[in-house]
XYZ file of N, CA and C in Angstrom:
861
model
N 21.794 -6.482 1.973
C 20.498 -6.101 2.531
C 19.679 -5.274 1.537
N 20.349 -4.378 0.816
C 19.643 -3.537 -0.156
C 19.007 -4.389 -1.252
N 19.750 -5.396 -1.721
C 19.209 -6.281 -2.758
C 17.987 -7.034 -2.229
N 18.066 -7.484 -0.989
C 16.934 -8.190 -0.377
C 15.705 -7.281 -0.307
N 15.897 -6.039 0.123
C 14.792 -5.100 0.213
C 14.199 -4.811 -1.162
N 15.060 -4.649 -2.155
C 14.614 -4.350 -3.512
C 13.763 -5.501 -4.061
N 14.306 -6.710 -3.984
C 13.613 -7.879 -4.537
C 12.324 -8.169 -3.764
N 12.392 -8.110 -2.442
C 11.223 -8.418 -1.617
C 10.085 -7.438 -1.862
N 10.418 -6.158 -1.928
C 9.390 -5.144 -2.176
C 8.762 -5.332 -3.543
N 9.597 -5.604 -4.548
C 9.076 -5.818 -5.902
C 8.146 -7.026 -5.946
N 8.523 -8.103 -5.277
C 7.695 -9.315 -5.267
C 6.366 -9.076 -4.546
N 6.420 -8.358 -3.427
C 5.190 -8.095 -2.677
C 4.241 -7.237 -3.493
N 4.750 -6.179 -4.102
C 3.871 -5.308 -4.888
C 3.344 -6.014 -6.132
N 4.180 -6.825 -6.766
C 3.739 -7.533 -7.971
C 2.669 -8.572 -7.643
N 2.891 -9.344 -6.574
C 1.882 -10.329 -6.182
C 0.632 -9.633 -5.662
N 0.818 -8.465 -5.051
C -0.334 -7.698 -4.575
C -1.264 -7.310 -5.710
N -0.703 -7.080 -6.895
C -1.543 -6.745 -8.043
C -2.504 -7.890 -8.358
N -1.988 -9.125 -8.336
C -2.864 -10.272 -8.588
C -3.839 -10.490 -7.440
N -3.361 -10.349 -6.205
C -4.226 -10.560 -5.042
C -5.404 -9.581 -5.061
N -5.194 -8.415 -5.652
C -6.291 -7.443 -5.774
C -7.497 -8.051 -6.481
N -7.246 -8.919 -7.450
C -8.362 -9.524 -8.194
C -9.222 -10.411 -7.297
N -8.658 -10.886 -6.196
C -9.402 -11.748 -5.280
C -10.377 -10.953 -4.415
N -10.298 -9.632 -4.493
C -11.211 -8.782 -3.735
C -12.554 -8.594 -4.449
N -12.611 -9.005 -5.710
C -13.848 -8.837 -6.483
C -14.964 -9.682 -5.882
N -16.158 -9.103 -5.834
C -17.288 -9.857 -5.279
C -18.377 -8.941 -4.776
N -18.915 -9.259 -3.607
C -20.080 -8.536 -3.101
C -19.735 -7.196 -2.460
N -18.479 -6.981 -2.118
C -18.086 -5.739 -1.449
C -17.755 -4.683 -2.507
N -18.411 -3.518 -2.483
C -18.096 -2.458 -3.460
C -16.626 -2.057 -3.382
N -16.070 -1.660 -4.510
C -14.641 -1.348 -4.573
C -14.223 -0.252 -3.587
N -14.911 0.900 -3.504
C -14.469 1.911 -2.526
C -14.483 1.391 -1.091
N -15.428 0.498 -0.787
C -15.496 -0.071 0.558
C -14.304 -0.994 0.793
N -13.972 -1.832 -0.196
C -12.813 -2.722 -0.067
C -11.529 -1.930 0.127
N -11.374 -0.861 -0.651
C -10.175 -0.029 -0.506
C -10.170 0.639 0.867
N -11.350 1.068 1.334
C -11.447 1.666 2.659
C -11.032 0.692 3.746
N -11.484 -0.566 3.639
C -11.066 -1.588 4.602
C -9.550 -1.774 4.565
N -9.001 -1.810 3.365
C -7.547 -2.001 3.222
C -6.785 -0.854 3.881
N -7.254 0.378 3.665
C -6.573 1.525 4.251
C -6.716 1.554 5.780
N -7.857 1.078 6.291
C -8.015 0.985 7.741
C -7.024 -0.005 8.339
N -6.835 -1.134 7.655
C -5.850 -2.110 8.111
C -4.451 -1.511 8.109
N -4.128 -0.793 7.045
C -2.815 -0.171 6.964
C -2.652 0.869 8.065
N -3.731 1.610 8.364
C -3.676 2.618 9.423
C -3.336 1.982 10.765
N -4.004 0.874 11.081
C -3.757 0.180 12.352
C -2.319 -0.346 12.390
N -1.873 -0.941 11.265
C -0.507 -1.476 11.211
C 0.520 -0.365 11.369
N 0.283 0.774 10.686
C 1.212 1.897 10.789
C 1.222 2.482 12.191
N 0.068 2.473 12.866
C 0.012 2.981 14.233
C 0.912 2.139 15.143
N 0.911 0.817 14.915
C 1.806 -0.048 15.680
C 3.258 0.293 15.440
N 3.614 0.558 14.182
C 4.991 0.937 13.847
C 5.360 2.250 14.518
N 4.424 3.192 14.493
C 4.682 4.514 15.074
C 4.880 4.425 16.581
N 4.094 3.576 17.242
C 4.245 3.396 18.686
C 5.623 2.806 19.008
N 6.025 1.806 18.213
C 7.308 1.146 18.455
C 8.475 2.094 18.189
N 8.384 2.853 17.122
C 9.485 3.750 16.736
C 9.398 5.116 17.400
N 8.280 5.372 18.097
C 8.064 6.652 18.772
C 8.134 7.823 17.795
N 7.580 7.614 16.628
C 7.528 8.663 15.615
C 6.422 9.658 15.966
N 6.704 10.945 15.970
C 5.654 11.932 16.286
C 4.607 11.980 15.160
N 3.355 12.076 15.558
C 2.267 12.141 14.577
C 1.860 13.582 14.272
N 2.240 14.493 15.142
C 1.837 15.884 14.943
C 2.562 16.487 13.741
N 1.821 17.161 12.903
C 2.396 17.838 11.734
C 1.976 19.297 11.776
N 2.718 20.126 11.064
C 2.411 21.559 11.069
C 1.133 21.842 10.288
N 0.499 22.959 10.607
C -0.736 23.343 9.929
C -0.500 23.569 8.434
N 0.684 24.037 8.089
C 0.989 24.288 6.677
C 1.050 23.002 5.867
N 1.353 21.881 6.549
C 1.473 20.603 5.843
C 0.137 19.879 5.689
N -0.875 20.280 6.444
C -2.151 19.569 6.435
C -2.807 19.491 5.052
N -2.886 20.601 4.296
C -3.503 20.497 2.964
C -2.756 19.528 2.048
N -1.436 19.523 2.151
C -0.639 18.623 1.322
C -0.864 17.167 1.710
N -0.980 16.910 2.997
C -1.256 15.553 3.457
C -2.643 15.100 3.005
N -3.595 16.025 2.981
C -4.948 15.696 2.548
C -4.972 15.318 1.067
N -4.270 16.087 0.245
C -4.223 15.780 -1.191
C -3.459 14.480 -1.421
N -2.410 14.263 -0.642
C -1.641 13.020 -0.731
C -2.541 11.823 -0.439
N -3.375 11.940 0.599
C -4.295 10.859 0.952
C -5.315 10.634 -0.163
N -5.835 11.717 -0.727
C -6.874 11.607 -1.753
C -6.356 10.979 -3.040
N -5.119 11.267 -3.385
C -4.581 10.775 -4.662
C -3.876 9.436 -4.526
N -2.906 9.375 -3.614
C -2.066 8.181 -3.503
C -2.751 7.038 -2.769
N -3.594 7.360 -1.783
C -4.183 6.324 -0.949
C -5.673 6.090 -1.218
N -6.270 6.857 -2.120
C -7.681 6.659 -2.443
C -7.879 6.505 -3.947
N -7.653 7.588 -4.703
C -7.862 7.550 -6.151
C -7.049 6.443 -6.810
N -5.792 6.339 -6.455
C -4.896 5.333 -7.015
C -5.489 3.930 -6.884
N -5.872 3.554 -5.669
C -6.340 2.193 -5.426
C -7.733 1.944 -6.005
N -8.622 2.920 -5.907
C -9.961 2.738 -6.478
C -9.858 2.505 -7.986
N -9.031 3.288 -8.651
C -8.857 3.126 -10.101
C -8.226 1.777 -10.433
N -7.210 1.373 -9.657
C -6.540 0.111 -9.968
C -7.464 -1.073 -9.737
N -8.244 -1.044 -8.664
C -9.198 -2.125 -8.413
C -10.187 -2.224 -9.569
N -10.666 -1.075 -10.047
C -11.580 -1.082 -11.197
C -10.899 -1.624 -12.448
N -9.621 -1.275 -12.630
C -8.889 -1.755 -13.803
C -8.829 -3.273 -13.836
N -8.633 -3.901 -12.673
C -8.501 -5.362 -12.624
C -9.832 -6.080 -12.846
N -10.942 -5.331 -12.879
C -12.222 -5.963 -13.215
C -12.401 -6.061 -14.722
N -11.570 -5.341 -15.472
C -11.670 -5.349 -16.929
C -10.531 -6.095 -17.608
N -9.331 -6.005 -17.022
C -8.153 -6.630 -17.635
C -7.393 -7.402 -16.570
N -6.550 -8.368 -16.969
C -5.714 -9.080 -15.993
C -4.827 -8.113 -15.212
N -4.501 -8.486 -13.997
C -3.750 -7.594 -13.115
C -2.402 -7.167 -13.701
N -1.734 -8.075 -14.413
C -0.442 -7.725 -15.000
C -0.562 -6.649 -16.052
N -1.622 -6.702 -16.841
C -1.848 -5.682 -17.872
C -2.197 -4.352 -17.206
N -3.018 -4.391 -16.140
C -3.347 -3.172 -15.409
C -2.092 -2.550 -14.805
N -1.174 -3.391 -14.348
C 0.066 -2.903 -13.748
C 0.929 -2.184 -14.779
N 0.849 -2.604 -16.037
C 1.587 -1.910 -17.089
C 1.130 -0.466 -17.207
N -0.192 -0.257 -17.171
C -0.709 1.109 -17.219
C -0.284 1.886 -15.982
N -0.355 1.250 -14.816
C 0.037 1.904 -13.572
C 1.514 2.280 -13.575
N 2.330 1.472 -14.258
C 3.780 1.693 -14.238
C 4.207 2.943 -15.000
N 3.269 3.595 -15.692
C 3.619 4.849 -16.375
C 3.641 6.030 -15.408
N 3.413 5.785 -14.119
C 3.356 6.887 -13.146
C 4.627 7.742 -13.107
N 5.858 7.169 -13.282
C 7.030 8.052 -13.302
C 6.967 9.080 -14.427
N 6.344 8.706 -15.554
C 6.196 9.639 -16.668
C 5.283 10.787 -16.268
N 4.128 10.461 -15.696
C 3.199 11.510 -15.259
C 3.801 12.343 -14.138
N 4.557 11.695 -13.231
C 5.173 12.427 -12.128
C 6.161 13.471 -12.652
N 6.889 13.126 -13.700
C 7.836 14.072 -14.300
C 7.107 15.261 -14.898
N 6.002 14.993 -15.595
C 5.208 16.073 -16.200
C 4.621 16.975 -15.122
N 4.051 16.356 -14.065
C 3.447 17.130 -12.975
C 4.512 17.950 -12.243
N 5.677 17.345 -12.013
C 6.763 18.057 -11.362
C 7.197 19.275 -12.153
N 7.195 19.152 -13.476
C 7.571 20.277 -14.342
C 6.514 21.378 -14.303
N 5.233 20.994 -14.403
C 4.159 21.981 -14.455
C 3.912 22.652 -13.106
N 3.936 21.850 -12.032
C 3.572 22.384 -10.717
C 4.756 22.938 -9.937
N 5.899 22.273 -10.056
C 7.056 22.662 -9.244
C 8.190 23.260 -10.068
N 7.967 23.387 -11.374
C 8.981 23.963 -12.269
C 10.291 23.192 -12.241
N 10.198 21.883 -12.017
C 11.400 21.065 -12.013
C 11.929 20.899 -13.437
N 13.233 20.875 -13.552
C 13.856 20.768 -14.873
C 13.672 19.362 -15.436
N 13.362 19.299 -16.729
C 13.179 18.010 -17.399
C 14.295 17.822 -18.425
N 15.053 16.741 -18.268
C 16.146 16.450 -19.186
C 15.601 15.974 -20.536
N 16.307 16.246 -21.640
C 15.873 15.744 -22.945
C 15.692 14.227 -22.963
N 16.542 13.519 -22.199
C 16.428 12.062 -22.103
C 15.069 11.666 -21.520
N 14.594 12.442 -20.546
C 13.301 12.147 -19.921
C 12.167 12.373 -20.906
N 12.297 13.408 -21.745
C 11.266 13.670 -22.758
C 11.192 12.511 -23.738
N 12.355 12.015 -24.152
C 12.386 10.854 -25.036
C 11.742 9.649 -24.350
N 12.045 9.470 -23.065
C 11.461 8.367 -22.306
C 9.948 8.454 -22.247
N 9.418 9.669 -22.067
C 7.970 9.856 -22.021
C 7.324 9.463 -23.344
N 7.945 9.881 -24.428
C 7.412 9.561 -25.764
C 7.406 8.050 -25.991
N 8.518 7.402 -25.633
C 8.617 5.950 -25.825
C 7.612 5.221 -24.927
N 7.521 5.632 -23.656
C 6.620 4.971 -22.714
C 5.168 5.090 -23.111
N 4.747 6.298 -23.472
C 3.360 6.501 -23.898
C 3.100 5.775 -25.211
N 4.125 5.746 -26.063
C 3.995 5.005 -27.319
C 3.783 3.520 -27.077
N 4.476 2.969 -26.072
C 4.303 1.558 -25.737
C 2.899 1.259 -25.265
N 2.344 2.156 -24.457
C 0.961 1.979 -23.995
C 0.003 2.068 -25.173
N 0.286 3.013 -26.066
C -0.547 3.148 -27.255
C -0.502 1.918 -28.141
N 0.682 1.297 -28.225
C 0.827 0.088 -29.030
C -0.083 -1.024 -28.523
N -0.199 -1.144 -27.205
C -1.001 -2.219 -26.624
C -2.489 -2.020 -26.900
N -2.961 -0.770 -26.815
C -4.397 -0.515 -27.003
C -4.746 -0.161 -28.442
N -3.739 -0.047 -29.311
C -3.987 0.354 -30.698
C -4.997 -0.528 -31.427
N -4.935 -1.856 -31.289
C -5.928 -2.683 -31.993
C -7.362 -2.336 -31.608
N -7.606 -2.038 -30.343
C -8.949 -1.670 -29.913
C -9.362 -0.318 -30.481
N -8.420 0.641 -30.441
C -8.736 1.968 -30.968
C -8.974 1.894 -32.468
N -8.137 1.120 -33.158
C -8.287 0.980 -34.612
C -9.616 0.340 -34.967
N -10.064 -0.584 -34.120
C -11.330 -1.260 -34.382
C -12.520 -0.513 -33.827
N -12.282 0.693 -33.264
C -13.348 1.524 -32.706
C -14.158 0.771 -31.650
N -13.474 -0.074 -30.866
C -14.163 -0.821 -29.816
C -14.025 -0.062 -28.508
N -14.635 1.121 -28.459
C -14.500 1.999 -27.302
C -15.002 1.392 -26.009
N -15.904 0.403 -26.112
C -16.419 -0.218 -24.904
C -15.696 -1.492 -24.558
N -14.564 -1.745 -25.174
C -13.852 -2.994 -24.946
C -13.260 -3.050 -23.544
N -13.097 -4.257 -23.056
C -12.534 -4.442 -21.724
C -11.103 -3.927 -21.648
N -10.313 -4.183 -22.695
C -8.913 -3.753 -22.679
C -8.815 -2.240 -22.562
N -9.565 -1.528 -23.402
C -9.479 -0.069 -23.396
C -9.963 0.504 -22.071
N -11.075 -0.009 -21.550
C -11.596 0.479 -20.275
C -10.625 0.172 -19.130
N -10.060 -1.039 -19.158
C -9.111 -1.408 -18.124
C -7.879 -0.527 -18.137
N -7.375 -0.231 -19.328
C -6.181 0.602 -19.420
C -6.477 2.044 -19.012
N -7.681 2.529 -19.298
C -8.054 3.880 -18.879
C -8.129 3.972 -17.351
N -8.715 2.954 -16.721
C -8.724 2.915 -15.261
C -7.296 2.832 -14.730
N -6.455 2.033 -15.406
C -5.061 1.908 -15.001
C -4.324 3.236 -15.098
N -4.635 4.012 -16.135
C -4.023 5.333 -16.276
C -4.506 6.273 -15.175
N -5.777 6.096 -14.762
C -6.268 6.879 -13.629
C -5.471 6.578 -12.378
N -5.167 5.291 -12.169
C -4.340 4.895 -11.030
C -2.935 5.470 -11.161
N -2.415 5.471 -12.377
C -1.087 6.008 -12.625
C -1.035 7.503 -12.322
N -2.089 8.217 -12.739
C -2.156 9.659 -12.500
C -2.234 9.956 -11.005
N -3.061 9.193 -10.275
C -3.160 9.378 -8.831
C -1.842 9.100 -8.135
N -1.172 8.033 -8.578
C 0.131 7.684 -8.004
C 1.160 8.776 -8.275
N 1.120 9.329 -9.494
C 2.078 10.369 -9.866
C 1.902 11.619 -9.017
N 0.651 12.053 -8.851
C 0.395 13.229 -8.009
C 0.858 12.951 -6.582
N 0.502 11.770 -6.074
C 0.900 11.402 -4.726
C 2.401 11.333 -4.560
N 3.108 10.868 -5.593
C 4.566 10.777 -5.542
C 5.200 12.157 -5.450
N 4.708 13.079 -6.272
C 5.233 14.449 -6.261
C 4.969 15.115 -4.919
N 3.748 14.955 -4.399
C 3.416 15.563 -3.110
C 4.182 14.878 -1.982
N 4.350 13.555 -2.079
C 5.126 12.844 -1.073
C 6.552 13.355 -1.001
N 7.129 13.656 -2.168
C 8.485 14.213 -2.198
C 8.502 15.589 -1.544
N 7.456 16.361 -1.801
C 7.351 17.692 -1.173
C 7.267 17.560 0.338
N 6.439 16.630 0.818
C 6.277 16.435 2.260
C 7.587 15.995 2.916
N 8.335 15.143 2.205
C 9.624 14.686 2.732
C 10.589 15.862 2.864
N 10.619 16.723 1.839
C 11.503 17.892 1.892
C 11.073 18.856 2.999
N 9.777 18.853 3.302
C 9.264 19.744 4.347
C 9.512 19.192 5.741
N 10.062 17.982 5.822
C 10.399 17.403 7.112
C 9.320 16.563 7.751
N 8.272 16.188 6.986
C 7.236 15.317 7.534
C 7.806 13.902 7.649
N 7.803 13.291 8.839
C 8.353 11.936 8.986
C 7.613 10.955 8.072
N 8.331 10.082 7.339
C 7.674 9.151 6.406
C 6.613 8.274 7.064
N 6.884 7.793 8.279
C 5.904 6.944 8.958
C 4.625 7.726 9.255
N 4.788 8.963 9.705
C 3.627 9.796 9.989
C 2.857 10.103 8.703
N 3.591 10.361 7.621
C 2.944 10.647 6.335
C 2.130 9.442 5.859
N 2.682 8.242 6.037
C 1.956 7.037 5.638
C 0.740 6.801 6.533
N 0.879 7.073 7.833
C -0.254 6.891 8.741
C -1.400 7.816 8.356
N -1.106 9.104 8.229
C -2.162 10.054 7.893
C -2.692 9.832 6.485
N -1.818 9.381 5.584
C -2.265 9.077 4.225
C -3.246 7.924 4.208
N -2.910 6.840 4.928
C -3.795 5.676 4.982
C -5.103 6.011 5.690
N -5.009 6.750 6.804
C -6.219 7.133 7.537
C -7.111 8.029 6.670
N -6.492 9.025 6.034
C -7.263 9.907 5.162
C -7.850 9.160 3.970
N -7.065 8.223 3.413
C -7.561 7.423 2.296
C -8.762 6.591 2.696
N -8.725 6.025 3.903
C -9.859 5.229 4.394
C -11.106 6.089 4.528
N -10.948 7.269 5.124
C -12.092 8.175 5.306
C -12.670 8.588 3.954
N -11.799 8.916 3.004
C -12.260 9.353 1.688
C -12.981 8.222 0.958
N -12.389 7.025 0.957
C -12.996 5.894 0.246
C -14.357 5.526 0.832
N -14.434 5.448 2.147
C -15.696 5.100 2.792
C -16.707 6.226 2.628
N -16.229 7.465 2.592
C -17.115 8.598 2.335
C -17.684 8.560 0.932
N -16.839 8.217 -0.045
C -17.303 8.078 -1.437
C -18.368 6.994 -1.536
N -18.125 5.879 -0.853
C -19.088 4.775 -0.860
C -20.420 5.212 -0.262
N -20.358 5.959 0.841
C -21.582 6.420 1.501
C -22.357 7.378 0.604
N -21.648 8.307 -0.023
C -22.295 9.266 -0.907
C -22.917 8.588 -2.127
N -22.295 7.491 -2.567
C -22.799 6.748 -3.722
C -23.923 5.785 -3.340
N -24.227 5.725 -2.051
C -25.287 4.834 -1.593
C -24.912 3.365 -1.605
N -23.629 3.087 -1.545
C -23.179 1.695 -1.560
C -23.253 1.098 -0.153
N -23.482 -0.201 -0.100
C -23.644 -0.881 1.177
C -22.286 -1.261 1.769
N -22.148 -1.095 3.071
C -20.909 -1.445 3.769
C -20.970 -2.923 4.163
N -20.915 -3.758 3.148
C -20.976 -5.197 3.359
C -19.579 -5.735 3.635
N -19.518 -6.997 4.012
C -18.233 -7.666 4.219
C -18.347 -9.105 3.754
N -17.305 -9.581 3.114
C -17.255 -10.952 2.624
C -16.373 -11.761 3.578
N -16.977 -12.713 4.285
C -16.243 -13.486 5.278
C -15.582 -14.732 4.689
N -15.542 -14.819 3.357
C -14.892 -15.972 2.735
C -13.393 -15.914 2.979
N -12.758 -17.071 2.971
C -11.312 -17.143 3.192
C -10.568 -16.364 2.121
N -11.082 -16.412 0.885
C -10.416 -15.702 -0.217
C -10.393 -14.199 0.039
N -11.533 -13.642 0.431
C -11.607 -12.190 0.619
C -10.818 -11.752 1.855
N -11.034 -12.430 2.971
C -10.352 -12.045 4.213
C -8.841 -12.211 4.067
N -8.406 -13.324 3.477
C -6.975 -13.555 3.296
C -6.335 -12.514 2.394
N -7.011 -12.198 1.275
C -6.457 -11.204 0.354
C -6.457 -9.815 0.982
N -7.479 -9.515 1.789
C -7.531 -8.211 2.452
C -6.387 -8.062 3.448
N -6.119 -9.101 4.219
C -5.010 -9.053 5.174
C -3.677 -8.875 4.458
N -3.509 -9.597 3.349
C -2.256 -9.488 2.594
C -2.085 -8.069 2.035
N -3.165 -7.534 1.455
C -3.087 -6.214 0.831
C -2.926 -5.106 1.868
N -3.637 -5.231 2.991
C -3.599 -4.170 3.989
C -2.327 -4.145 4.811
N -1.761 -5.327 5.065
C -0.577 -5.394 5.936
C 0.710 -5.571 5.127
N 0.764 -6.620 4.301
C 2.008 -6.894 3.567
C 2.212 -5.935 2.407
N 1.214 -5.844 1.506
C 1.388 -5.054 0.285
C 1.286 -3.557 0.530
N 0.794 -3.151 1.689
C 0.696 -1.721 1.987
C 1.712 -1.329 3.055
N 1.446 -1.696 4.302
C 2.314 -1.264 5.401
C 3.741 -1.798 5.263
N 3.903 -3.122 5.176
C 5.235 -3.724 5.131
C 6.015 -3.280 3.906
N 5.361 -3.294 2.749
C 6.059 -2.932 1.510
C 6.524 -1.478 1.541
N 5.682 -0.583 2.080
C 6.085 0.819 2.167
C 7.258 0.994 3.121
N 7.236 0.290 4.237
C 8.345 0.374 5.191
C 9.645 -0.116 4.550
N 9.550 -1.220 3.809
C 10.740 -1.759 3.142
C 11.235 -0.802 2.068
N 10.297 -0.189 1.338
C 10.694 0.721 0.267
C 11.400 1.951 0.837
N 10.850 2.517 1.923
C 11.491 3.686 2.510
C 12.847 3.333 3.115
N 12.990 2.122 3.629
C 14.291 1.673 4.118
C 15.273 1.580 2.949
N 14.778 1.110 1.814
C 15.616 1.027 0.618
C 16.030 2.418 0.149
N 15.083 3.359 0.184
C 15.386 4.743 -0.215
C 16.492 5.319 0.666
N 16.416 5.036 1.963
C 17.429 5.524 2.902
C 18.803 4.944 2.577
N 18.836 3.682 2.147
C 20.103 2.997 1.892
C 20.738 3.389 0.564
N 19.929 3.461 -0.510
C 20.516 3.662 -1.844
C 20.053 4.940 -2.529
N 19.156 5.682 -1.885
C 18.687 6.931 -2.464
C 17.402 6.749 -3.256
N 16.586 7.806 -3.352
C 15.294 7.699 -4.043
C 15.394 7.402 -5.528
N 16.438 7.931 -6.180
C 16.581 7.716 -7.613
C 16.774 6.252 -7.970
N 17.714 5.607 -7.294
C 17.981 4.195 -7.570
C 16.846 3.308 -7.086
N 16.242 3.669 -5.954
C 15.132 2.872 -5.430
C 13.937 2.901 -6.376
N 13.763 4.010 -7.091
C 12.619 4.156 -7.992
C 12.651 3.159 -9.141
N 13.818 2.570 -9.403
C 13.900 1.578 -10.484
C 13.075 0.330 -10.183
N 12.592 0.228 -8.956
C 11.724 -0.890 -8.617
C 10.460 -0.868 -9.471
N 10.080 0.345 -9.920
C 8.869 0.479 -10.730
C 9.060 -0.043 -12.154
N 10.289 -0.365 -12.514
C 10.522 -1.002 -13.817
C 10.556 -2.520 -13.691
N 10.621 -3.012 -12.463
C 10.686 -4.456 -12.215
C 9.302 -5.027 -11.906
N 8.523 -4.285 -11.123
C 7.205 -4.757 -10.690
C 6.300 -5.160 -11.858
N 6.193 -4.349 -12.936
C 5.299 -4.741 -14.034
C 5.705 -6.051 -14.707
N 7.003 -6.303 -14.798
C 7.473 -7.541 -15.428
C 7.045 -8.748 -14.592
N 7.266 -8.664 -13.275
C 6.875 -9.771 -12.399
C 5.365 -9.953 -12.419
N 4.625 -8.838 -12.362
C 3.161 -8.907 -12.358
C 2.639 -9.529 -13.644
N 3.270 -9.205 -14.755
C 2.838 -9.768 -16.037
C 3.122 -11.264 -16.100
N 4.267 -11.679 -15.574
C 4.592 -13.105 -15.529
C 3.605 -13.869 -14.641
N 3.225 -13.252 -13.522
C 2.232 -13.878 -12.651
C 0.906 -14.016 -13.385
N 0.555 -13.008 -14.159
C -0.703 -13.051 -14.915
C -0.704 -14.155 -15.967
N 0.455 -14.439 -16.552
C 0.502 -15.507 -17.549
C 0.213 -16.863 -16.918
N 0.607 -17.018 -15.654
C 0.396 -18.293 -14.956
C -0.990 -18.363 -14.328
N -1.391 -17.289 -13.650
C -2.612 -17.314 -12.851
C -3.853 -16.852 -13.606
N -3.678 -16.036 -14.639
C -4.842 -15.462 -15.323
C -4.876 -15.788 -16.814
N -3.940 -16.591 -17.263
C -3.963 -17.038 -18.645
C -3.642 -15.978 -19.673
N -2.872 -14.969 -19.297
C -2.501 -13.925 -20.248
C -1.546 -14.490 -21.290
N -1.820 -14.203 -22.543
C -0.951 -14.653 -23.636
C 0.019 -13.533 -23.988
N 1.305 -13.828 -23.897
C 2.320 -12.812 -24.190
C 2.505 -12.671 -25.694
N 1.618 -11.897 -26.303
C 1.698 -11.655 -27.739
C 2.839 -10.690 -28.045
N 3.174 -10.595 -29.320
C 4.240 -9.682 -29.729
C 3.884 -8.246 -29.382
N 2.603 -7.897 -29.464
C 2.167 -6.534 -29.154
C 2.378 -6.229 -27.676
N 1.990 -7.152 -26.804
C 2.149 -6.928 -25.361
C 3.621 -6.882 -24.980
N 4.415 -7.798 -25.531
C 5.848 -7.816 -25.227
C 6.515 -6.537 -25.720
N 6.184 -6.124 -26.945
C 6.772 -4.908 -27.497
C 6.347 -3.667 -26.725
N 5.049 -3.586 -26.397
C 4.558 -2.445 -25.626
C 5.174 -2.398 -24.247
N 5.318 -3.553 -23.605
C 5.935 -3.619 -22.279
C 7.382 -3.135 -22.337
N 8.117 -3.600 -23.335
C 9.519 -3.188 -23.486
C 9.625 -1.672 -23.660
N 8.703 -1.093 -24.431
C 8.725 0.351 -24.649
C 8.398 1.112 -23.369
N 7.394 0.639 -22.616
C 7.018 1.305 -21.365
C 8.174 1.267 -20.366
N 8.807 0.106 -20.231
C 9.906 -0.028 -19.271
C 11.127 0.779 -19.700
N 11.396 0.805 -21.010
C 12.499 1.623 -21.520
C 12.238 3.093 -21.238
N 10.998 3.512 -21.457
C 10.634 4.896 -21.165
C 10.819 5.227 -19.699
N 10.420 4.307 -18.811
C 10.590 4.529 -17.372
C 12.056 4.659 -16.988
N 12.884 3.811 -17.554
C 14.329 3.871 -17.250
C 14.899 5.219 -17.658
N 14.527 5.714 -18.834
C 15.032 7.002 -19.312
C 14.522 8.150 -18.451
N 13.270 8.060 -18.006
C 12.698 9.104 -17.168
C 13.355 9.117 -15.778
N 13.583 7.920 -15.230
C 14.116 7.811 -13.871
C 15.616 8.069 -13.793
N 16.327 7.870 -14.903
C 17.780 7.992 -14.882
C 18.190 9.423 -14.589
N 19.143 9.583 -13.700
C 19.620 10.917 -13.320
C 20.994 11.190 -13.956
């Protein structure tokens, strides 16, 4: 069962990266993310009703839940959606996959968590791999290039995910039920994204095409609610440390999907950079 959960979650998240590209069109990105989070909120509410999970949280946990919603359920997705407008989804996922590296740094700075020398080596290798991929653009001073902009947006998503991961771990230790944390995170993320859109003067349009509606349903229900439920079930079965290795598998699958669906050419630079990023993640995640 654990293997099934691991593989299924990795496949859903990896395919979700490509499906994100199908959201591009007339709907502004913060609005699309807001719709996705609303769908996840409704789906999570159904889970909570069935499991009878309490939604009430302590007043001390509210600020942490708010920051969790802003980073993991809003900033993360807005940045990743923007990244896929500049680079193929698999390449954007490579940047996003550096989140364990940022999470380790944030955990050290904010929570004074101990960092093993192996993790420091992993961070150097992982960041070096990302640098290898964007080095040709930097060397050519093409600051406005699609690759560089896409990777910067991807790093923004990685940073948001890392902050959310650290805070999520804090909330778990504080006794906040995972289902409740996901419900409030998705609800808060929806409010924040739609609020950002309103403040930016963006129109709350909707695309009724089969491509947009189908991809929205997949992202809001399967890639968000279902995948998170499966991941937390996996964490319960094998522990958070081993479950986190899923983040070394997702980028590989996403990149392979990009080669088929988006015409990405697996050059020596991309393959080498990917290997370095994944090696860095393994060293960082290893306990």
